[in-house]
């Protein structure tokens, strides 16, 4: 009792002497709850990463520890029945998409584990999140934004756990698999959106409309010293004003990382030629199947973070954590201004009709030499493969002088339709489902238009992929839009070009685009010949047509000028079949039209 009284008296005296030190402070989670927020990675000294049940436990634990700042919620289910989880984090009280929208807050979506073997983002995200909530990192940042954290995108792939899932990567001891349980590479799926996981992610994106989407990866490739690449779009393509802001975002994050001891690069750090350091590097604009190509089509920012696979796991997690903290700080400082820029870009997209819009980009041959920190290496003939074998000596740092090609310019450009696109009723259900997945506006015509002036695209050449890619047989076509009069019936779709996602509309519906629905094989039937004329009938038809001097002259010209045609009985007979009334008028006719006027 005397000891307790003495302690109470001492405490009272210290409170009087140092009132600020003992002033009332906001309630903090109990130590046991803080312990519950530690990851398996932290507990193991970053040798290991946890299984997905840890994500489920941490998601709940963060909400329990910070009930006014964190909401843990499910946004989808995987093919194997696992919950896809996200954490909405903010000190503003806005923990739903509607609340964020009403308060005009920027939303930063940070996604880990799209390739579940490259799992740095999961452990780094939980670490950065805890430190931000504790006020140890990005102080005040959560007062000005909502962080939407998806620890693992590819959940089923995450649970295909093994020691050698990433043979070109140092740590953790075990990790997940690159693709989903359906063997889909989610980082090729943003436009075609085949995977249930991608459809859930797009629904999340449509609901929250994030200002920036951060895609956390680990590289493959060679051994060298730089530890991370930071690639942002719009920088090379998309809305011009957003490109300037994209450069500012990228450069600010890279500056923050340099202050933390990293050596970041703004281009993907993989050699232009496999295993050949002297080939150097080239920057590029990713097509929309990738996150950094997709989000600029929505007038939003995307960042691809690629830590270097040969850095150990503690190093990679630290760098990824530093990147997330930098992003929180950048969005806190500039998010309001960047949201204004994206709103202005949305407004400009309403007037995209008749303007040239790039559908693809290329890297020019313009080259500059750069100093790049590598290691001594040798390239010698291999008695196993017969090719050159590159071996690096990481004990001997070496500065390389290598070429960098970084000028990226539009390649294929197409004028947007003045009004929009018309999709016949026969294709409407399939196309409408895809448009809904991306939040694209369209209208179902409730009455037939009759015969109207449109533009149609008939392929002069159509080449199918020789093998399956991501479960699809790709199709590449050559041709051009031409004016025509076509009947448009009830139930057809009209997709206006005057909408904020106008670039995404063109990405999906322009037949020459690398990630169009056509390119992914959605309309392959239209380019397959289904009806034929028997050869003996074609012989008779040919002789009848050759009575026309113009047809005869054209046939002789083709024989003389085209050796392949002359050598092919099939092509020679098809020459006449195409001129016969039985020829399929719809063969190689793209079943989507363009309209000069709104419908």
XYZ file of C-alpha atoms in Angstrom:
599
model
C 0.000 0.000 0.000
C 2.785 2.425 0.916
C 4.535 1.615 -2.387
C 1.336 2.278 -4.361
C 0.752 5.546 -2.548
C 4.318 6.597 -3.280
C 3.891 5.803 -6.971
C 0.649 7.744 -7.133
C 2.256 10.742 -5.487
C 5.221 10.556 -7.847
C 2.927 10.334 -10.874
C 0.952 13.354 -9.693
C 4.142 15.346 -9.203
C 5.393 14.443 -12.706
C 2.056 15.447 -14.220
C 2.357 18.851 -12.556
C 5.957 19.255 -13.621
C 5.471 18.036 -17.232
C 1.824 18.677 -18.091
C 2.332 18.409 -21.913
C 3.887 14.972 -21.705
C 0.913 13.615 -19.827
C -1.819 15.539 -21.644
C -4.751 13.519 -22.968
C -3.965 11.889 -26.340
C -6.196 10.196 -28.915
C -6.869 6.624 -27.972
C -4.469 4.237 -29.663
C -5.023 0.554 -30.280
C -3.821 -1.700 -27.491
C -0.430 -3.309 -27.886
C -2.010 -6.692 -28.497
C -4.018 -5.241 -31.371
C -0.896 -3.649 -32.836
C 0.788 -7.026 -32.674
C -2.145 -8.430 -34.633
C -1.304 -6.015 -37.449
C 2.177 -7.451 -37.981
C 2.623 -9.612 -41.076
C 4.228 -13.020 -41.339
C 6.884 -11.269 -43.417
C 7.799 -8.925 -40.564
C 7.754 -11.680 -37.963
C 10.088 -13.814 -40.090
C 12.535 -11.022 -40.878
C 11.062 -10.886 -44.397
C 12.112 -14.434 -45.212
C 8.530 -15.594 -45.659
C 5.189 -14.253 -46.812
C 1.865 -15.391 -45.405
C -0.914 -17.387 -47.024
C -4.200 -15.788 -48.005
C -5.834 -16.529 -44.667
C -3.406 -13.966 -43.249
C -4.832 -11.328 -45.611
C -8.317 -12.145 -44.365
C -7.190 -11.898 -40.748
C -5.277 -8.639 -41.289
C -8.154 -7.058 -43.171
C -10.452 -7.664 -40.180
C -7.751 -6.759 -37.654
C -7.102 -3.347 -39.245
C -10.808 -2.565 -39.199
C -11.079 -3.627 -35.561
C -8.022 -1.592 -34.571
C -9.104 1.504 -36.518
C -12.910 1.259 -36.920
C -13.308 4.914 -37.925
C -10.440 4.890 -40.420
C -10.576 1.436 -42.055
C -13.281 -0.619 -43.703
C -12.535 -4.179 -44.819
C -14.860 -5.435 -47.541
C -15.246 -8.128 -50.171
C -15.570 -6.980 -53.786
C -15.624 -10.312 -55.608
C -15.221 -14.084 -55.519
C -12.603 -16.090 -57.366
C -13.357 -19.178 -59.489
C -12.202 -21.321 -56.555
C -14.569 -19.504 -54.212
C -12.142 -17.284 -52.270
C -13.110 -13.734 -51.241
C -11.383 -10.839 -52.990
C -10.737 -8.271 -50.275
C -10.027 -4.552 -50.224
C -9.389 -2.063 -47.434
C -10.774 1.458 -47.690
C -8.614 3.712 -45.514
C -9.104 7.389 -44.692
C -9.272 9.755 -41.752
C -12.019 11.766 -43.485
C -14.808 9.370 -42.546
C -15.326 8.536 -46.232
C -15.076 4.757 -46.303
C -17.471 4.062 -49.169
C -17.360 5.007 -52.835
C -20.430 7.205 -52.448
C -18.943 9.064 -49.475
C -15.667 9.639 -51.329
C -17.571 10.947 -54.351
C -19.779 13.258 -52.291
C -16.765 14.779 -50.550
C -14.744 15.129 -53.753
C -11.826 13.140 -52.368
C -9.096 11.652 -54.551
C -8.965 7.872 -54.392
C -5.619 6.075 -54.643
C -6.022 2.398 -55.554
C -2.957 0.286 -54.708
C -3.068 -3.274 -55.983
C -0.684 -6.097 -55.133
C -0.315 -9.640 -56.347
C -1.745 -9.485 -59.855
C 1.131 -11.902 -60.457
C 0.966 -13.661 -57.120
C 4.587 -14.807 -57.137
C 5.589 -11.122 -57.253
C 4.116 -10.515 -53.837
C 6.112 -7.528 -52.499
C 3.046 -5.278 -52.750
C 1.000 -7.269 -50.251
C 3.532 -7.107 -47.418
C 4.712 -3.594 -48.277
C 1.130 -2.349 -48.461
C 0.192 -3.625 -45.027
C 3.403 -2.137 -43.602
C 2.820 1.269 -45.232
C -0.835 1.214 -44.177
C -0.019 0.538 -40.528
C 2.672 3.227 -40.430
C 0.369 5.772 -42.070
C -2.369 5.048 -39.543
C 0.160 5.349 -36.712
C 1.342 8.698 -38.100
C 4.843 7.356 -38.728
C 4.628 7.640 -42.530
C 3.035 10.237 -44.832
C 1.697 12.251 -41.868
C -1.639 13.862 -42.608
C -1.977 12.164 -45.988
C -5.034 10.142 -45.019
C -6.809 13.382 -44.082
C -6.963 14.319 -47.767
C -7.696 11.113 -49.674
C -9.016 7.576 -49.589
C -6.536 4.737 -49.965
C -8.090 1.673 -51.540
C -5.719 -1.226 -50.901
C -6.160 -4.599 -52.616
C -3.477 -6.788 -51.018
C -3.829 -9.655 -53.520
C -5.583 -9.386 -56.892
C -4.816 -12.926 -58.082
C -6.066 -14.746 -54.987
C -6.297 -18.276 -56.387
C -2.829 -17.931 -57.898
C -1.582 -16.773 -54.497
C -2.669 -20.079 -52.992
C -0.763 -22.106 -55.570
C 2.105 -21.797 -53.119
C 5.587 -23.172 -53.709
C 9.320 -22.612 -53.300
C 10.254 -22.473 -56.969
C 7.372 -20.530 -58.489
C 9.777 -17.681 -59.291
C 13.189 -19.159 -60.218
C 14.506 -15.710 -61.260
C 13.708 -14.049 -57.931
C 15.333 -13.850 -54.488
C 12.716 -14.494 -51.833
C 10.443 -15.016 -50.156
C 11.006 -18.702 -49.436
C 7.611 -19.606 -50.895
C 5.258 -17.583 -53.032
C 2.209 -17.857 -55.262
C 1.844 -18.446 -59.002
C 1.778 -16.008 -61.907
C -1.634 -16.870 -63.344
C -5.103 -17.555 -61.973
C -6.652 -20.956 -61.305
C -8.046 -20.699 -64.855
C -4.492 -19.990 -66.105
C -5.394 -16.442 -67.096
C -2.725 -13.765 -66.935
C -4.672 -10.911 -65.350
C -2.098 -8.426 -66.604
C -3.275 -9.081 -70.172
C -6.977 -8.944 -69.309
C -7.894 -5.309 -68.648
C -9.781 -4.820 -71.935
C -11.098 -8.289 -72.787
C -11.947 -8.876 -69.102
C -12.403 -12.640 -69.373
C -11.474 -13.490 -65.799
C -14.028 -13.227 -62.967
C -11.251 -11.541 -60.974
C -10.834 -8.826 -63.614
C -14.569 -8.320 -63.872
C -14.655 -7.797 -60.097
C -11.742 -5.360 -60.281
C -13.396 -3.355 -63.042
C -16.588 -3.178 -60.993
C -14.517 -1.859 -58.079
C -12.880 0.695 -60.373
C -16.231 1.774 -61.827
C -17.634 2.277 -58.329
C -14.694 4.156 -56.810
C -13.267 5.886 -59.926
C -9.705 6.036 -58.576
C -7.569 8.998 -59.566
C -4.559 6.686 -59.810
C -4.202 2.918 -60.066
C -0.930 1.512 -58.754
C 0.149 -1.890 -60.069
C 2.872 -3.491 -57.922
C 5.196 -6.039 -59.578
C 8.656 -7.600 -59.546
C 10.763 -7.749 -62.715
C 12.185 -10.678 -64.542
C 15.505 -10.229 -66.279
C 19.210 -9.694 -65.796
C 21.423 -8.854 -62.841
C 22.356 -5.216 -62.279
C 22.332 -2.603 -59.511
C 19.227 -0.366 -60.000
C 16.448 -1.595 -57.767
C 13.155 -0.351 -59.201
C 11.461 1.092 -62.269
C 8.600 3.575 -62.080
C 6.485 3.887 -65.219
C 3.495 6.203 -65.321
C 0.815 6.915 -67.891
C -0.452 9.201 -69.271
C 3.110 10.197 -70.176
C 3.466 8.898 -73.716
C -0.200 8.790 -74.678
C -3.684 9.810 -73.681
C -4.952 13.302 -72.916
C -2.182 15.866 -73.497
C -2.749 17.850 -70.311
C -2.751 14.673 -68.238
C 0.561 13.668 -69.807
C 2.219 16.664 -68.149
C 0.761 15.723 -64.768
C 1.854 12.118 -65.342
C 5.448 13.246 -65.770
C 5.179 15.301 -62.581
C 3.809 12.331 -60.629
C 6.495 9.969 -61.924
C 9.358 12.378 -61.276
C 8.154 13.255 -57.770
C 7.952 9.602 -56.719
C 11.371 8.893 -58.224
C 12.839 11.851 -56.335
C 11.356 10.529 -53.090
C 12.832 7.096 -53.757
C 16.286 8.547 -54.438
C 16.145 10.252 -51.054
C 15.607 6.799 -49.545
C 18.683 5.403 -51.294
C 17.108 3.798 -54.367
C 18.233 4.129 -57.975
C 14.896 4.232 -59.835
C 14.523 4.236 -63.606
C 11.641 5.604 -65.660
C 11.784 2.762 -68.194
C 11.252 -0.954 -67.800
C 14.651 -2.372 -66.864
C 14.780 -5.296 -69.246
C 17.286 -5.426 -72.081
C 16.151 -4.621 -75.604
C 17.626 -7.997 -76.602
C 17.347 -10.885 -74.172
C 20.470 -11.428 -72.039
C 22.478 -8.839 -73.974
C 23.478 -5.897 -71.733
C 24.977 -3.984 -74.647
C 21.601 -3.872 -76.379
C 20.516 -1.367 -73.723
C 16.936 -0.423 -72.975
C 13.874 1.015 -74.640
C 10.863 2.792 -73.214
C 7.412 2.148 -74.613
C 3.690 2.784 -74.267
C 1.952 -0.386 -73.147
C -1.181 -1.464 -75.035
C -4.464 -1.297 -73.110
C -4.388 -4.975 -72.120
C -1.955 -3.763 -69.425
C -2.906 -1.453 -66.565
C -0.640 1.371 -67.710
C -2.176 1.250 -71.187
C -5.737 0.852 -69.950
C -6.235 3.638 -67.407
C -5.145 6.494 -69.700
C -8.073 5.417 -71.908
C -10.269 6.313 -68.914
C -8.411 9.627 -68.375
C -6.893 8.383 -65.131
C -3.328 7.767 -63.967
C -1.653 4.392 -63.746
C 1.739 3.508 -62.308
C 3.661 0.290 -62.862
C 6.131 -0.371 -60.040
C 8.699 -3.080 -60.798
C 11.210 -3.886 -58.074
C 14.286 -5.774 -59.268
C 13.869 -9.518 -58.802
C 17.493 -10.145 -57.792
C 17.281 -7.804 -54.807
C 16.419 -9.753 -51.665
C 12.899 -9.727 -50.262
C 13.543 -7.317 -47.353
C 15.017 -4.810 -49.819
C 12.184 -5.142 -52.305
C 9.483 -4.800 -49.645
C 11.197 -1.695 -48.253
C 11.360 -0.089 -51.722
C 7.725 -0.906 -52.452
C 6.723 0.454 -49.047
C 8.651 3.663 -49.803
C 6.833 3.958 -53.124
C 3.412 3.640 -51.508
C 4.312 6.201 -48.850
C 5.515 8.610 -51.539
C 2.277 8.137 -53.472
C 0.207 8.875 -50.373
C 2.156 12.097 -49.885
C 1.930 13.105 -53.553
C -1.814 12.516 -53.731
C -2.317 14.403 -50.467
C -0.451 17.388 -51.906
C -1.625 17.332 -55.529
C -4.707 15.115 -55.564
C -7.256 17.932 -55.676
C -5.485 19.584 -58.609
C -5.076 16.263 -60.429
C -8.770 15.451 -59.937
C -9.591 18.766 -61.577
C -7.330 17.863 -64.511
C -9.012 14.482 -64.970
C -12.453 16.115 -64.894
C -11.301 18.522 -67.600
C -9.947 15.589 -69.618
C -13.334 13.875 -69.297
C -14.991 17.018 -70.652
C -12.551 17.212 -73.568
C -13.299 13.584 -74.434
C -16.900 14.556 -75.141
C -15.594 16.428 -78.202
C -13.303 13.697 -79.545
C -15.484 13.067 -82.609
C -13.647 13.498 -85.942
C -10.300 13.920 -84.166
C -7.318 11.668 -84.831
C -6.843 9.286 -81.916
C -3.779 7.020 -81.537
C -4.587 3.329 -81.247
C -0.961 2.253 -80.908
C 2.479 3.712 -80.280
C 6.032 2.928 -81.315
C 9.492 3.680 -79.989
C 11.629 5.498 -82.531
C 15.272 4.744 -83.325
C 16.385 7.958 -81.649
C 19.021 6.893 -79.130
C 21.088 8.381 -76.361
C 23.848 6.671 -74.429
C 23.419 6.372 -70.672
C 25.503 5.216 -67.736
C 23.902 2.200 -66.118
C 25.227 0.500 -62.991
C 25.717 -3.194 -63.702
C 28.210 -5.933 -62.904
C 31.071 -7.510 -64.763
C 29.819 -10.272 -67.019
C 30.855 -12.705 -69.706
C 28.975 -14.040 -72.730
C 30.341 -17.350 -73.932
C 28.980 -20.130 -76.143
C 27.073 -22.742 -74.175
C 27.774 -26.407 -74.815
C 24.238 -27.132 -73.537
C 22.006 -24.729 -75.470
C 24.379 -23.769 -78.244
C 23.500 -20.112 -77.610
C 25.471 -17.414 -75.795
C 25.423 -17.845 -72.007
C 25.524 -14.638 -69.949
C 27.100 -14.879 -66.492
C 27.264 -11.994 -64.020
C 29.740 -11.465 -61.187
C 27.835 -9.545 -58.507
C 31.035 -9.089 -56.505
C 32.381 -6.764 -59.220
C 30.268 -3.677 -59.868
C 30.756 -2.166 -63.300
C 29.385 0.948 -64.983
C 27.959 0.173 -68.393
C 27.531 2.645 -71.231
C 24.463 1.441 -73.101
C 21.872 2.847 -75.531
C 18.456 4.030 -74.413
C 15.621 4.526 -76.869
C 12.924 6.537 -75.116
C 11.136 8.583 -77.764
C 7.617 7.188 -78.032
C 5.280 8.479 -80.737
C 1.836 7.544 -82.069
C 1.887 4.741 -84.590
C -1.611 3.932 -85.860
C -4.026 6.868 -85.647
C -7.702 6.739 -86.585
C -10.249 9.545 -86.794
C -13.007 9.074 -84.260
C -16.534 8.768 -85.654
C -18.546 11.962 -85.524
C -21.481 10.291 -83.820
C -20.567 6.845 -82.545
C -20.806 3.138 -83.269
C -23.770 0.959 -84.240
C -23.775 -2.694 -83.225
C -26.410 -4.866 -84.962
C -28.877 -6.731 -82.764
C -27.226 -10.074 -83.506
C -24.053 -8.920 -81.727
C -25.674 -6.535 -79.245
C -25.864 -8.789 -76.194
C -22.194 -9.804 -76.343
C -20.933 -6.275 -76.968
C -23.250 -4.694 -74.393
C -21.951 -7.067 -71.711
C -18.386 -6.004 -72.451
C -19.280 -2.312 -72.471
C -21.011 -2.633 -69.091
C -17.917 -4.204 -67.583
C -16.028 -0.989 -68.357
C -18.791 1.437 -67.430
C -19.222 2.612 -71.023
C -22.480 4.345 -71.939
C -24.628 2.902 -74.737
C -28.244 2.917 -75.883
C -30.420 0.055 -77.118
C -32.504 1.197 -80.090
C -36.189 0.537 -79.414
C -37.205 0.987 -83.052
C -35.596 0.115 -86.351
C -33.841 2.909 -88.185
C -34.309 1.375 -91.622
C -31.613 1.959 -94.187
C -29.258 4.728 -93.034
C -25.938 6.212 -94.081
C -23.105 4.621 -92.115
C -19.460 3.653 -92.413
C -18.623 -0.020 -92.791
C -15.305 -1.872 -92.549
C -14.648 -4.785 -94.867
C -11.318 -6.552 -94.374
C -9.102 -6.707 -97.413
C -6.961 -9.197 -95.505
C -7.761 -11.220 -92.391
C -5.127 -13.326 -90.639
C -5.902 -15.590 -87.701
C -3.303 -16.318 -85.034
C -1.581 -19.645 -85.542
C -1.926 -20.568 -81.871
C -4.051 -19.668 -78.890
C -3.070 -16.637 -76.806
C -4.744 -16.151 -73.433
C -7.453 -18.557 -74.535
C -8.224 -16.648 -77.739
C -7.437 -17.017 -81.410
C -6.341 -13.513 -82.340
C -7.353 -11.852 -85.591
C -5.466 -9.138 -87.478
C -7.206 -7.350 -90.317
C -6.350 -4.784 -92.951
C -8.900 -2.474 -94.498
C -10.568 0.908 -94.128
C -13.901 2.444 -93.257
C -16.102 3.243 -96.263
C -19.449 4.958 -96.584
C -22.443 2.744 -97.250
C -26.173 2.496 -96.647
C -27.175 -0.302 -94.279
C -30.338 -1.403 -92.529
C -30.228 -0.979 -88.752
C -32.902 -2.877 -86.889
C -34.559 -2.707 -83.530
C -32.366 -3.961 -80.680
C -29.153 -2.608 -82.157
C -26.776 -0.690 -79.876
C -25.670 2.874 -80.335
C -22.432 3.688 -78.530
C -21.860 7.461 -78.518
C -18.353 8.787 -78.942
C -19.320 11.819 -76.845
C -18.574 10.324 -73.426
C -15.669 10.542 -70.965
C -14.407 7.073 -71.920
C -14.346 7.886 -75.643
C -10.786 6.594 -76.017
C -11.751 3.319 -74.390
C -14.742 3.044 -76.740
C -12.370 3.331 -79.689
C -9.930 0.895 -78.091
C -12.663 -1.730 -77.992
C -14.524 -1.067 -81.239
C -11.969 0.126 -83.784
C -11.068 -3.057 -85.717
C -7.407 -2.128 -86.255
C -6.716 -1.681 -82.541
C -4.411 -4.279 -80.971
C -6.812 -4.825 -78.055
C -10.104 -4.370 -79.859
C -12.839 -6.938 -79.426
C -12.141 -7.956 -83.014
C -8.421 -8.427 -82.365
C -9.216 -10.718 -79.424
C -11.380 -12.884 -81.666
C -14.859 -11.797 -80.599
C -16.043 -11.590 -84.221
C -14.056 -14.403 -85.835
C -17.186 -15.980 -87.308
C -17.663 -12.958 -89.555
C -14.293 -13.664 -91.170
C -14.848 -17.375 -91.775
C -16.298 -18.435 -95.105
C -19.369 -20.601 -94.509
C -20.902 -21.183 -97.956
C -19.154 -22.543 -101.042
C -19.701 -23.180 -104.716
C -18.733 -26.643 -105.902
C -15.722 -26.641 -108.220
C -17.581 -28.140 -111.168
C -20.274 -25.459 -110.777
C -17.623 -22.748 -110.516
C -16.069 -24.010 -113.763
C -19.383 -23.451 -115.547
C -19.877 -20.060 -113.887
C -16.374 -18.992 -114.918
C -16.955 -19.796 -118.566
C -20.186 -17.839 -118.546
C -18.503 -14.806 -116.951
C -15.552 -14.919 -119.351
C -17.937 -13.950 -122.110
C -17.707 -10.459 -120.606
C -14.565 -8.833 -122.119
C -13.918 -6.765 -118.957
C -13.967 -9.841 -116.728
C -11.780 -11.761 -119.170
C -9.243 -8.927 -119.293
C -9.067 -8.666 -115.505
C -8.630 -12.438 -115.204
C -5.738 -12.405 -117.687
C -4.146 -9.479 -115.879
C -4.248 -11.356 -112.546
C -2.755 -14.449 -114.149
C 0.123 -12.436 -115.538
C 0.837 -10.279 -112.497
C 0.195 -12.612 -109.533
C 2.160 -15.902 -109.587
C 0.435 -17.194 -106.428
C -2.952 -16.565 -107.997
C -1.898 -18.228 -111.235
C -0.673 -21.322 -109.369
C -3.807 -21.747 -107.234
C -6.857 -23.452 -108.681
C -8.821 -22.366 -105.611
C -7.994 -18.676 -106.046
C -8.689 -18.786 -109.767
C -12.171 -20.222 -109.254
C -12.837 -17.841 -106.333
C -12.188 -14.951 -108.739
C -15.421 -15.908 -110.493
C -17.321 -17.035 -107.392
C -16.929 -13.558 -105.906
C -18.709 -12.102 -108.942
C -21.657 -14.477 -108.676
C -24.919 -13.460 -106.915
C -24.455 -16.385 -104.475
C -21.305 -14.877 -102.963
C -21.742 -14.020 -99.240
C -21.964 -10.245 -99.135
C -21.219 -10.249 -95.395
C -17.985 -12.254 -95.639
C -15.174 -10.276 -93.938
C -17.610 -7.469 -93.131
C -16.952 -6.240 -89.581
C -20.298 -6.444 -87.743
C -19.975 -2.986 -86.204
C -20.696 0.247 -88.067
C -19.885 3.901 -87.500
C -22.436 6.683 -87.536
C -21.809 10.340 -88.284
C -24.831 11.397 -86.240
C -25.983 10.521 -82.717
C -28.814 8.016 -82.510
